Amino acid sequence: MAWTRDDMAARAAQELQDGFYVNLGIGIPTLVANHIPEDIDVTLQSENGMLGMGPFPYDDEVDADLINAGKQTITELRRTSYFSSADSFGMIRGGHIDLSILGAMEISEGGDIANWMIPGKLVKGMGGAMDLVAGVKRVVVIMDHANKAGEPKLLKECTLPLTGKACVHRIITTLGVFDVVEDGLKLIELAPGVSLDLVASQTEAKYTVSDSLLQHEPA
Amino acid sequence: MKKVFADAQAALDGLVFDGMTIMAGGFGLCGIPENSIAALHKSGVKDLTVISNNCGVDGFGLGVLLDAKQIRKMVSSYVGENKEFERQFLSGELELEFNPQGTLAERIRAGGAGIPGFFTKTGVGTLIAEGKEHREFDGETFIMETGLKADVSIVKAWKADPQGNLVFRKTARNFNPMMATAGKVTVAEVEEIVELGSLDPDEIHTPGIFVQRLFVGSFEKRIEQRTIREREVA
């Protein structure tokens, strides 16, 4: 029983630590905000120029001047600050953001990430993704373990144009959790009911299995 | 010198020419200079190079200039959901230069601050780095990016005083402050021009030295992704 998107988001929320400043990417990573433990203090950054991102507004609170990086309407909190795009990417590039959680199309065993461009298809642009993977202290990826055609997304080398080189620290997939270590990947956790054989059949990248491999129990 | 003009058309008078480079503030449709974009559309100016994080949507924002085929080249980080953009790009009518969003912001900041080039680690090892100067600092590799300037910057602020001191509102600030510094001429459109002395000098985001022309606009403020939550029933 592989993890759902919400399960992966819940697992990713365990990466958060008290006092962290965190940037959540568009898509599944946004769901991580629903799983922030109540006993820790986390500040969410939105790269269009905001620290202290609040939840979606009620209907009568919607403000066109207040959106997140996915262009969704949001709200502010008592801690919120606003700033320019240059200041925003100054804090990203300058290593002031503790953690970035984002999606990916491919990850290599060396921690390269590709998530912005498929040659031959229309390219919409990288937005802030290249800055985030280059600048944020720790990069955690959430993604399906295989693509829609059932092909591995954890590869020896990425086939798609890179977003960043050797910048990913941890990968949470539908099947489990991998760390990027010295000489490849290390499988550290398995989703409930997922076997080592299943992971092996859907992974091209070189990886070792942790001595203290954790098999999650069904929720 | 009087900075306040009656409207966008008056503020842009004498500044517009074919082949010019324009910076347009905004992120998505948030904080875009709607009125100056409409005036540029009306002016019929063409072969524009437009530096802007995005390119509007079909029929709104910079999408209006695209629809009228007034843009020759876009310098952006993300061009999103814009069918006409896609059509013109695929047919080769429109040139496109992608910049990582932070690199774009810093290139504009640098351009306005008299910095012709700088080194960044963003994009090292990717397509973005091809053909760019690489240099090591403390054992880490960086690439050189250049500053950007514009013939005219069109920006949107919340409030201004007659000196052109600007205050932005919430996330509508985004690229506007840097672009105001990087235009040979900067035209700011605002929701309100307040009396001189009524803005707290400590709370001005963009000092008036960066703003040459100013007018009060009317704003639709279209929302791209209206996302709401339901109130829980007690």
Short mmCIF file of C-alpha atoms in Angstrom, two decimals:
data_model
loop_
_atom_site.label_atom_id
_atom_site.label_comp_id
_atom_site.label_asym_id
_atom_site.label_seq_id
_atom_site.Cartn_x
_atom_site.Cartn_y
_atom_site.Cartn_z
CA MET A 1 0.00 0.00 0.00
CA ALA A 2 2.00 2.91 -1.32
CA TRP A 3 1.65 6.40 0.10
CA THR A 4 -0.93 8.80 -1.29
CA ARG A 5 -0.04 12.41 -2.00
CA ASP A 6 -1.45 13.42 1.37
CA ASP A 7 0.54 10.65 3.10
CA MET A 8 3.71 11.96 1.44
CA ALA A 9 2.85 15.49 2.57
CA ALA A 10 2.33 14.21 6.14
CA ARG A 11 5.70 12.45 6.02
CA ALA A 12 7.33 15.59 4.63
CA ALA A 13 5.90 17.59 7.54
CA GLN A 14 8.17 15.52 9.82
CA GLU A 15 11.10 17.35 8.17
CA LEU A 16 9.98 20.59 9.81
CA GLN A 17 11.75 21.75 12.95
CA ASP A 18 10.90 24.37 15.52
CA GLY A 19 11.95 27.81 14.32
CA PHE A 20 12.33 26.83 10.66
CA TYR A 21 11.73 29.21 7.77
CA VAL A 22 10.34 27.04 4.96
CA ASN A 23 9.46 27.44 1.30
CA LEU A 24 6.84 25.02 -0.05
CA GLY A 25 6.70 24.45 -3.80
CA ILE A 26 3.57 24.52 -5.92
CA GLY A 27 1.40 21.36 -6.04
CA ILE A 28 1.75 18.48 -3.55
CA PRO A 29 4.28 20.36 -1.37
CA THR A 30 1.53 22.92 -0.64
CA LEU A 31 -0.31 20.12 1.23
CA VAL A 32 2.52 19.98 3.78
CA ALA A 33 1.08 23.15 5.34
CA ASN A 34 -1.95 21.08 6.47
CA HIS A 35 0.30 18.77 8.51
CA ILE A 36 2.53 21.18 10.46
CA PRO A 37 2.72 19.83 14.03
CA GLU A 38 1.01 22.17 16.49
CA ASP A 39 3.87 22.12 18.98
CA ILE A 40 6.44 23.62 16.61
CA ASP A 41 6.77 27.13 15.24
CA VAL A 42 7.31 27.29 11.47
CA THR A 43 7.25 30.35 9.21
CA LEU A 44 6.30 29.81 5.57
CA GLN A 45 7.98 31.89 2.89
CA SER A 46 6.35 32.69 -0.42
CA GLU A 47 8.96 33.73 -2.96
CA ASN A 48 6.82 36.47 -4.48
CA GLY A 49 7.62 38.47 -1.36
CA MET A 50 6.18 37.30 1.94
CA LEU A 51 7.20 35.63 5.18
CA GLY A 52 4.48 34.30 7.46
CA MET A 53 2.00 32.96 4.92
CA GLY A 54 -1.43 32.28 6.38
CA PRO A 55 -4.22 29.93 5.22
CA PHE A 56 -6.55 30.51 2.27
CA PRO A 57 -8.99 33.36 2.96
CA TYR A 58 -12.68 33.10 3.72
CA ASP A 59 -14.79 34.36 0.85
CA ASP A 60 -15.10 37.88 2.32
CA GLU A 61 -11.36 38.16 3.08
CA VAL A 62 -10.10 37.70 -0.50
CA ASP A 63 -7.56 40.40 -1.40
CA ALA A 64 -6.15 40.67 -4.94
CA ASP A 65 -2.95 42.20 -3.49
CA LEU A 66 -2.27 39.10 -1.39
CA ILE A 67 -1.29 35.96 -3.28
CA ASN A 68 1.24 33.15 -2.95
CA ALA A 69 3.79 31.99 -5.51
CA GLY A 70 1.15 29.74 -7.07
CA LYS A 71 -0.96 32.91 -7.61
CA GLN A 72 -3.57 31.64 -5.12
CA THR A 73 -5.24 34.07 -2.75
CA ILE A 74 -3.95 33.72 0.83
CA THR A 75 -4.02 35.57 4.16
CA GLU A 76 -1.46 37.19 6.44
CA LEU A 77 -0.61 36.37 10.05
CA ARG A 78 0.46 38.55 12.96
CA ARG A 79 4.09 37.73 12.15
CA THR A 80 3.84 38.50 8.42
CA SER A 81 6.31 40.70 6.59
CA TYR A 82 6.30 41.74 2.94
CA PHE A 83 9.31 42.55 0.77
CA SER A 84 10.45 42.87 -2.83
CA SER A 85 11.38 39.99 -5.14
CA ALA A 86 15.05 41.00 -4.83
CA ASP A 87 14.91 40.75 -1.03
CA SER A 88 12.95 37.51 -1.30
CA PHE A 89 15.56 35.83 -3.47
CA GLY A 90 18.29 37.39 -1.37
CA MET A 91 17.00 35.34 1.55
CA ILE A 92 16.70 32.27 -0.67
CA ARG A 93 20.07 32.55 -2.46
CA GLY A 94 21.78 33.75 0.68
CA GLY A 95 21.00 30.53 2.56
CA HIS A 96 18.61 32.06 5.09
CA ILE A 97 15.74 29.67 4.32
CA ASP A 98 16.10 26.41 6.26
CA LEU A 99 14.13 24.05 4.06
CA SER A 100 12.56 23.86 0.62
CA ILE A 101 10.06 21.10 -0.16
CA LEU A 102 9.32 20.73 -3.85
CA GLY A 103 8.18 18.37 -6.58
CA ALA A 104 10.31 16.86 -9.34
CA MET A 105 10.12 14.99 -12.63
CA GLU A 106 13.49 13.24 -12.21
CA ILE A 107 16.19 12.93 -9.53
CA SER A 108 19.62 11.40 -10.10
CA GLU A 109 21.61 9.27 -7.66
CA GLY A 110 23.96 12.25 -7.30
CA GLY A 111 21.14 14.49 -6.09
CA ASP A 112 20.57 16.35 -9.38
CA ILE A 113 17.01 17.54 -9.91
CA ALA A 114 15.01 18.13 -13.10
CA ASN A 115 11.61 19.73 -12.70
CA TRP A 116 11.20 22.59 -15.15
CA MET A 117 11.47 21.54 -18.77
CA ILE A 118 10.56 18.69 -21.11
CA PRO A 119 12.26 19.19 -24.49
CA GLY A 120 9.76 19.19 -27.34
CA LYS A 121 6.95 20.28 -25.04
CA LEU A 122 6.09 23.88 -24.34
CA VAL A 123 8.36 25.30 -21.69
CA LYS A 124 6.67 27.58 -19.22
CA GLY A 125 9.80 28.57 -17.35
CA MET A 126 11.66 27.72 -14.18
CA GLY A 127 10.15 30.47 -12.03
CA GLY A 128 12.01 30.44 -8.71
CA ALA A 129 12.92 26.72 -8.71
CA MET A 130 16.58 27.12 -9.75
CA ASP A 131 17.17 29.76 -7.08
CA LEU A 132 15.50 27.63 -4.41
CA VAL A 133 17.48 24.44 -5.09
CA ALA A 134 20.74 26.41 -5.33
CA GLY A 135 20.27 28.55 -2.25
CA VAL A 136 18.12 26.90 0.41
CA LYS A 137 20.00 25.01 3.15
CA ARG A 138 18.11 21.73 2.76
CA VAL A 139 16.11 20.50 -0.25
CA VAL A 140 13.50 17.75 0.18
CA VAL A 141 11.61 16.41 -2.84
CA ILE A 142 8.14 14.85 -2.83
CA MET A 143 7.21 12.89 -5.95
CA ASP A 144 5.59 9.78 -7.37
CA HIS A 145 8.14 6.97 -7.42
CA ALA A 146 7.49 6.22 -11.10
CA ASN A 147 6.04 8.38 -13.88
CA LYS A 148 2.66 7.87 -15.52
CA ALA A 149 4.18 5.34 -17.93
CA GLY A 150 5.51 3.35 -14.95
CA GLU A 151 9.14 4.32 -15.63
CA PRO A 152 11.55 5.16 -12.81
CA LYS A 153 12.04 8.79 -11.80
CA LEU A 154 15.02 7.99 -9.57
CA LEU A 155 17.72 7.63 -12.22
CA LYS A 156 21.47 7.21 -12.60
CA GLU A 157 21.52 10.50 -14.51
CA CYS A 158 18.62 12.83 -15.26
CA THR A 159 17.53 12.74 -18.90
CA LEU A 160 15.69 16.09 -18.70
CA PRO A 161 17.42 19.48 -18.46
CA LEU A 162 18.50 20.09 -14.87
CA THR A 163 17.07 22.58 -12.42
CA GLY A 164 20.08 22.12 -10.16
CA LYS A 165 23.09 19.87 -9.71
CA ALA A 166 23.87 17.83 -6.58
CA CYS A 167 21.44 19.86 -4.48
CA VAL A 168 18.76 17.40 -3.24
CA HIS A 169 19.15 16.01 0.29
CA ARG A 170 16.13 13.75 0.74
CA ILE A 171 13.43 12.27 -1.53
CA ILE A 172 9.99 11.18 -0.32
CA THR A 173 8.20 9.04 -2.90
CA THR A 174 5.02 7.00 -2.98
CA LEU A 175 7.13 3.96 -1.99
CA GLY A 176 9.46 5.32 0.67
CA VAL A 177 12.16 7.77 1.72
CA PHE A 178 15.70 8.06 0.31
CA ASP A 179 18.65 10.13 1.44
CA VAL A 180 21.28 11.37 -0.99
CA VAL A 181 24.60 10.15 0.45
CA GLU A 182 28.24 10.09 -0.64
CA ASP A 183 28.01 7.34 -3.27
CA GLY A 184 24.37 7.28 -4.31
CA LEU A 185 21.04 6.98 -2.56
CA LYS A 186 20.17 5.27 0.69
CA LEU A 187 16.70 3.85 1.28
CA ILE A 188 15.81 4.72 4.87
CA GLU A 189 12.04 4.18 5.05
CA LEU A 190 9.40 2.08 3.29
CA ALA A 191 5.74 3.04 2.94
CA PRO A 192 3.25 0.59 4.50
CA GLY A 193 3.10 -2.73 2.67
CA VAL A 194 5.80 -1.81 0.18
CA SER A 195 8.45 -4.49 -0.36
CA LEU A 196 12.13 -4.06 -1.16
CA ASP A 197 11.47 -5.96 -4.39
CA LEU A 198 8.85 -3.43 -5.47
CA VAL A 199 11.26 -0.55 -4.84
CA ALA A 200 14.02 -2.36 -6.73
CA SER A 201 11.75 -2.95 -9.73
CA GLN A 202 10.87 0.76 -9.99
CA THR A 203 14.25 2.35 -9.27
CA GLU A 204 17.09 2.87 -11.75
CA ALA A 205 19.38 4.85 -9.47
CA LYS A 206 22.00 3.05 -7.43
CA TYR A 207 20.95 2.81 -3.78
CA THR A 208 21.75 0.96 -0.62
CA VAL A 209 19.27 -0.09 2.06
CA SER A 210 19.78 1.39 5.50
CA ASP A 211 20.64 -1.02 8.34
CA SER A 212 17.93 0.69 10.34
CA LEU A 213 15.32 0.64 7.57
CA LEU A 214 11.94 1.73 8.92
CA GLN A 215 8.82 0.08 7.53
CA HIS A 216 5.85 2.34 8.22
CA GLU A 217 2.66 0.81 9.62
CA PRO A 218 -0.63 1.42 7.81
CA ALA A 219 -2.31 4.57 9.15
CA MET B 1 9.43 69.79 -11.86
CA LYS B 2 5.93 68.46 -11.79
CA LYS B 3 5.73 64.67 -11.64
CA VAL B 4 1.99 64.23 -11.46
CA PHE B 5 0.17 63.59 -14.74
CA ALA B 6 -3.53 63.32 -15.52
CA ASP B 7 -3.52 59.74 -16.75
CA ALA B 8 -1.43 56.97 -18.34
CA GLN B 9 -1.54 58.46 -21.81
CA ALA B 10 -0.31 61.83 -20.57
CA ALA B 11 2.37 60.20 -18.41
CA LEU B 12 3.74 58.12 -21.30
CA ASP B 13 3.60 60.99 -23.81
CA GLY B 14 6.92 61.40 -25.64
CA LEU B 15 8.48 58.30 -24.04
CA VAL B 16 7.27 55.61 -26.40
CA PHE B 17 9.06 54.39 -29.53
CA ASP B 18 9.15 51.21 -31.62
CA GLY B 19 11.83 48.73 -30.57
CA MET B 20 12.10 50.10 -27.03
CA THR B 21 12.72 48.06 -23.89
CA ILE B 22 10.09 48.20 -21.17
CA MET B 23 10.14 46.79 -17.65
CA ALA B 24 6.68 46.02 -16.30
CA GLY B 25 6.18 45.28 -12.58
CA GLY B 26 3.97 42.57 -11.14
CA PHE B 27 3.89 38.90 -10.23
CA GLY B 28 1.18 37.08 -12.13
CA LEU B 29 -1.60 39.66 -12.27
CA CYS B 30 -0.74 41.01 -8.80
CA GLY B 31 0.67 44.54 -8.74
CA ILE B 32 0.75 45.03 -12.51
CA PRO B 33 0.62 48.50 -14.10
CA GLU B 34 -2.75 47.94 -15.75
CA ASN B 35 -3.21 51.52 -16.90
CA SER B 36 0.19 51.97 -18.54
CA ILE B 37 -0.20 48.62 -20.30
CA ALA B 38 -3.55 49.79 -21.69
CA ALA B 39 -1.98 53.08 -22.83
CA LEU B 40 0.90 51.26 -24.54
CA HIS B 41 -1.67 49.11 -26.30
CA LYS B 42 -3.53 52.20 -27.47
CA SER B 43 -0.32 53.89 -28.63
CA GLY B 44 0.26 51.12 -31.17
CA VAL B 45 3.98 50.93 -30.27
CA LYS B 46 5.57 47.73 -31.59
CA ASP B 47 8.69 45.53 -31.52
CA LEU B 48 8.82 45.87 -27.74
CA THR B 49 11.26 44.00 -25.56
CA VAL B 50 9.38 43.49 -22.30
CA ILE B 51 11.13 42.52 -19.09
CA SER B 52 8.53 41.16 -16.70
CA ASN B 53 8.34 38.08 -14.49
CA ASN B 54 5.25 36.83 -16.34
CA CYS B 55 3.32 37.80 -19.44
CA GLY B 56 -0.22 38.26 -18.20
CA VAL B 57 -3.08 36.02 -19.29
CA ASP B 58 -5.08 35.94 -22.51
CA GLY B 59 -6.76 39.33 -22.84
CA PHE B 60 -5.46 40.89 -19.61
CA GLY B 61 -2.23 42.40 -18.34
CA LEU B 62 0.64 42.06 -20.80
CA GLY B 63 -1.55 39.56 -22.67
CA VAL B 64 -3.21 42.62 -24.23
CA LEU B 65 0.09 43.67 -25.87
CA LEU B 66 0.70 40.09 -26.99
CA ASP B 67 -2.73 39.84 -28.59
CA ALA B 68 -1.96 43.00 -30.59
CA LYS B 69 1.47 41.58 -31.59
CA GLN B 70 3.28 44.56 -30.05
CA ILE B 71 5.88 42.43 -28.23
CA ARG B 72 8.93 41.09 -30.07
CA LYS B 73 10.77 39.65 -27.09
CA MET B 74 9.94 38.67 -23.51
CA VAL B 75 12.45 38.36 -20.67
CA SER B 76 10.63 36.39 -17.96
CA SER B 77 10.91 33.55 -15.44
CA TYR B 78 7.53 31.91 -16.04
CA VAL B 79 4.97 32.43 -18.77
CA GLY B 80 2.21 30.21 -17.37
CA GLU B 81 -1.15 29.76 -18.93
CA ASN B 82 -1.30 32.01 -21.95
CA LYS B 83 -2.55 30.45 -25.19
CA GLU B 84 -1.63 33.38 -27.44
CA PHE B 85 1.88 33.42 -25.97
CA GLU B 86 2.21 29.72 -26.80
CA ARG B 87 0.97 30.25 -30.36
CA GLN B 88 3.32 33.18 -31.10
CA PHE B 89 6.29 31.46 -29.50
CA LEU B 90 5.80 28.18 -31.37
CA SER B 91 5.35 30.02 -34.68
CA GLY B 92 8.59 31.94 -34.10
CA GLU B 93 6.93 35.38 -33.96
CA LEU B 94 7.96 35.92 -30.36
CA GLU B 95 11.42 35.66 -28.84
CA LEU B 96 11.75 34.47 -25.26
CA GLU B 97 14.56 34.61 -22.73
CA PHE B 98 14.04 32.68 -19.51
CA ASN B 99 15.79 33.81 -16.35
CA PRO B 100 15.52 32.15 -12.95
CA GLN B 101 13.20 34.40 -10.95
CA GLY B 102 15.82 35.42 -8.40
CA THR B 103 18.38 36.05 -11.13
CA LEU B 104 15.85 38.22 -12.95
CA ALA B 105 15.12 40.21 -9.79
CA GLU B 106 18.82 40.67 -9.04
CA ARG B 107 19.67 41.63 -12.66
CA ILE B 108 17.10 44.41 -12.41
CA ARG B 109 18.29 45.49 -8.96
CA ALA B 110 21.88 45.51 -10.23
CA GLY B 111 20.93 47.47 -13.36
CA GLY B 112 19.35 50.18 -11.24
CA ALA B 113 22.24 50.24 -8.77
CA GLY B 114 24.99 50.75 -11.35
CA ILE B 115 26.27 47.18 -11.14
CA PRO B 116 26.98 45.80 -14.65
CA GLY B 117 27.43 42.18 -13.59
CA PHE B 118 27.45 39.84 -10.60
CA PHE B 119 28.08 36.17 -9.75
CA THR B 120 25.40 33.76 -8.58
CA LYS B 121 25.22 30.03 -7.91
CA THR B 122 21.68 29.84 -9.30
CA GLY B 123 21.69 27.78 -12.51
CA VAL B 124 25.22 26.38 -12.23
CA GLY B 125 25.28 23.05 -14.10
CA THR B 126 22.06 23.83 -16.03
CA LEU B 127 21.19 25.20 -19.49
CA ILE B 128 21.14 28.68 -17.95
CA ALA B 129 24.89 28.52 -17.33
CA GLU B 130 25.84 27.75 -20.93
CA GLY B 131 28.08 30.42 -22.45
CA LYS B 132 28.36 32.35 -19.18
CA GLU B 133 31.58 33.12 -17.35
CA HIS B 134 32.20 30.68 -14.47
CA ARG B 135 34.31 31.59 -11.47
CA GLU B 136 35.17 29.95 -8.18
CA PHE B 137 34.82 31.73 -4.85
CA ASP B 138 35.83 29.80 -1.73
CA GLY B 139 35.75 26.52 -3.65
CA GLU B 140 32.22 26.98 -4.98
CA THR B 141 31.32 27.69 -8.62
CA PHE B 142 29.31 30.73 -9.64
CA ILE B 143 28.16 32.14 -13.00
CA MET B 144 28.16 35.73 -14.13
CA GLU B 145 24.88 37.48 -14.82
CA THR B 146 24.53 41.02 -16.14
CA GLY B 147 22.49 43.97 -14.92
CA LEU B 148 19.34 44.97 -16.80
CA LYS B 149 18.03 48.43 -17.65
CA ALA B 150 15.00 49.70 -19.54
CA ASP B 151 14.07 52.72 -21.61
CA VAL B 152 10.92 53.00 -19.53
CA SER B 153 9.82 51.16 -16.40
CA ILE B 154 6.09 50.98 -15.70
CA VAL B 155 5.32 50.16 -12.09
CA LYS B 156 2.29 49.98 -9.83
CA ALA B 157 2.21 51.20 -6.23
CA TRP B 158 -0.52 51.68 -3.65
CA LYS B 159 0.12 55.23 -2.52
CA ALA B 160 2.42 58.05 -3.59
CA ASP B 161 3.02 61.65 -2.64
CA PRO B 162 3.54 64.34 -5.31
CA GLN B 163 7.32 63.84 -5.05
CA GLY B 164 6.93 60.27 -6.30
CA ASN B 165 7.71 58.60 -2.98
CA LEU B 166 5.99 55.22 -3.21
CA VAL B 167 4.37 52.78 -0.80
CA PHE B 168 3.39 49.32 -2.01
CA ARG B 169 0.74 47.04 -0.56
CA LYS B 170 1.23 43.39 0.50
CA THR B 171 2.51 41.03 -2.23
CA ALA B 172 1.72 43.60 -4.93
CA ARG B 173 5.21 44.96 -4.23
CA ASN B 174 7.18 42.10 -5.91
CA PHE B 175 9.28 43.39 -8.86
CA ASN B 176 8.01 46.98 -8.74
CA PRO B 177 10.65 48.56 -6.44
CA MET B 178 13.64 47.24 -8.44
CA MET B 179 12.10 48.10 -11.76
CA ALA B 180 11.50 51.65 -10.56
CA THR B 181 15.27 51.98 -10.12
CA ALA B 182 16.22 50.46 -13.50
CA GLY B 183 14.23 52.56 -15.95
CA LYS B 184 15.76 55.60 -17.68
CA VAL B 185 12.30 56.96 -17.02
CA THR B 186 9.97 55.37 -14.49
CA VAL B 187 6.22 55.86 -14.72
CA ALA B 188 4.34 54.89 -11.57
CA GLU B 189 0.61 54.36 -11.41
CA VAL B 190 -0.97 54.44 -7.98
CA GLU B 191 -4.33 54.07 -6.30
CA GLU B 192 -4.00 57.36 -4.47
CA ILE B 193 -1.73 60.41 -4.41
CA VAL B 194 -1.69 61.78 -0.88
CA GLU B 195 -0.66 65.23 0.30
CA LEU B 196 3.01 66.00 0.67
CA GLY B 197 4.05 65.23 4.24
CA SER B 198 1.35 62.68 4.93
CA LEU B 199 3.53 59.62 4.21
CA ASP B 200 5.78 58.64 7.11
CA PRO B 201 9.32 59.10 5.71
CA ASP B 202 10.37 55.96 7.59
CA GLU B 203 7.80 53.87 5.76
CA ILE B 204 8.48 54.86 2.15
CA HIS B 205 9.47 51.81 0.07
CA THR B 206 10.71 53.59 -3.07
CA PRO B 207 12.17 57.10 -2.72
CA GLY B 208 10.87 59.58 -5.27
CA ILE B 209 14.25 59.98 -6.98
CA PHE B 210 13.45 56.79 -8.88
CA VAL B 211 10.06 58.01 -10.14
CA GLN B 212 9.84 60.62 -12.89
CA ARG B 213 6.15 60.45 -13.77
CA LEU B 214 3.13 59.59 -11.70
CA PHE B 215 -0.63 59.29 -12.08
CA VAL B 216 -3.68 57.88 -10.34
CA GLY B 217 -5.01 54.86 -12.20
CA SER B 218 -8.14 52.77 -12.00
CA PHE B 219 -7.58 49.11 -11.27
CA GLU B 220 -9.49 45.96 -12.05
CA LYS B 221 -7.08 43.80 -9.99
CA ARG B 222 -8.09 40.55 -11.62
CA ILE B 223 -7.38 37.42 -9.54
CA GLU B 224 -5.80 34.40 -11.27
CA GLN B 225 -6.53 31.70 -8.68
CA ARG B 226 -9.30 32.66 -6.31
CA THR B 227 -8.75 30.07 -3.58
CA ILE B 228 -10.92 30.16 -0.46
CA ARG B 229 -11.75 28.05 2.57
CA GLU B 230 -15.19 27.41 3.99
CA ARG B 231 -16.20 28.66 7.41
CA GLU B 232 -16.76 25.79 9.78
CA VAL B 233 -20.34 25.66 10.97
CA ALA B 234 -20.44 25.85 14.75
#
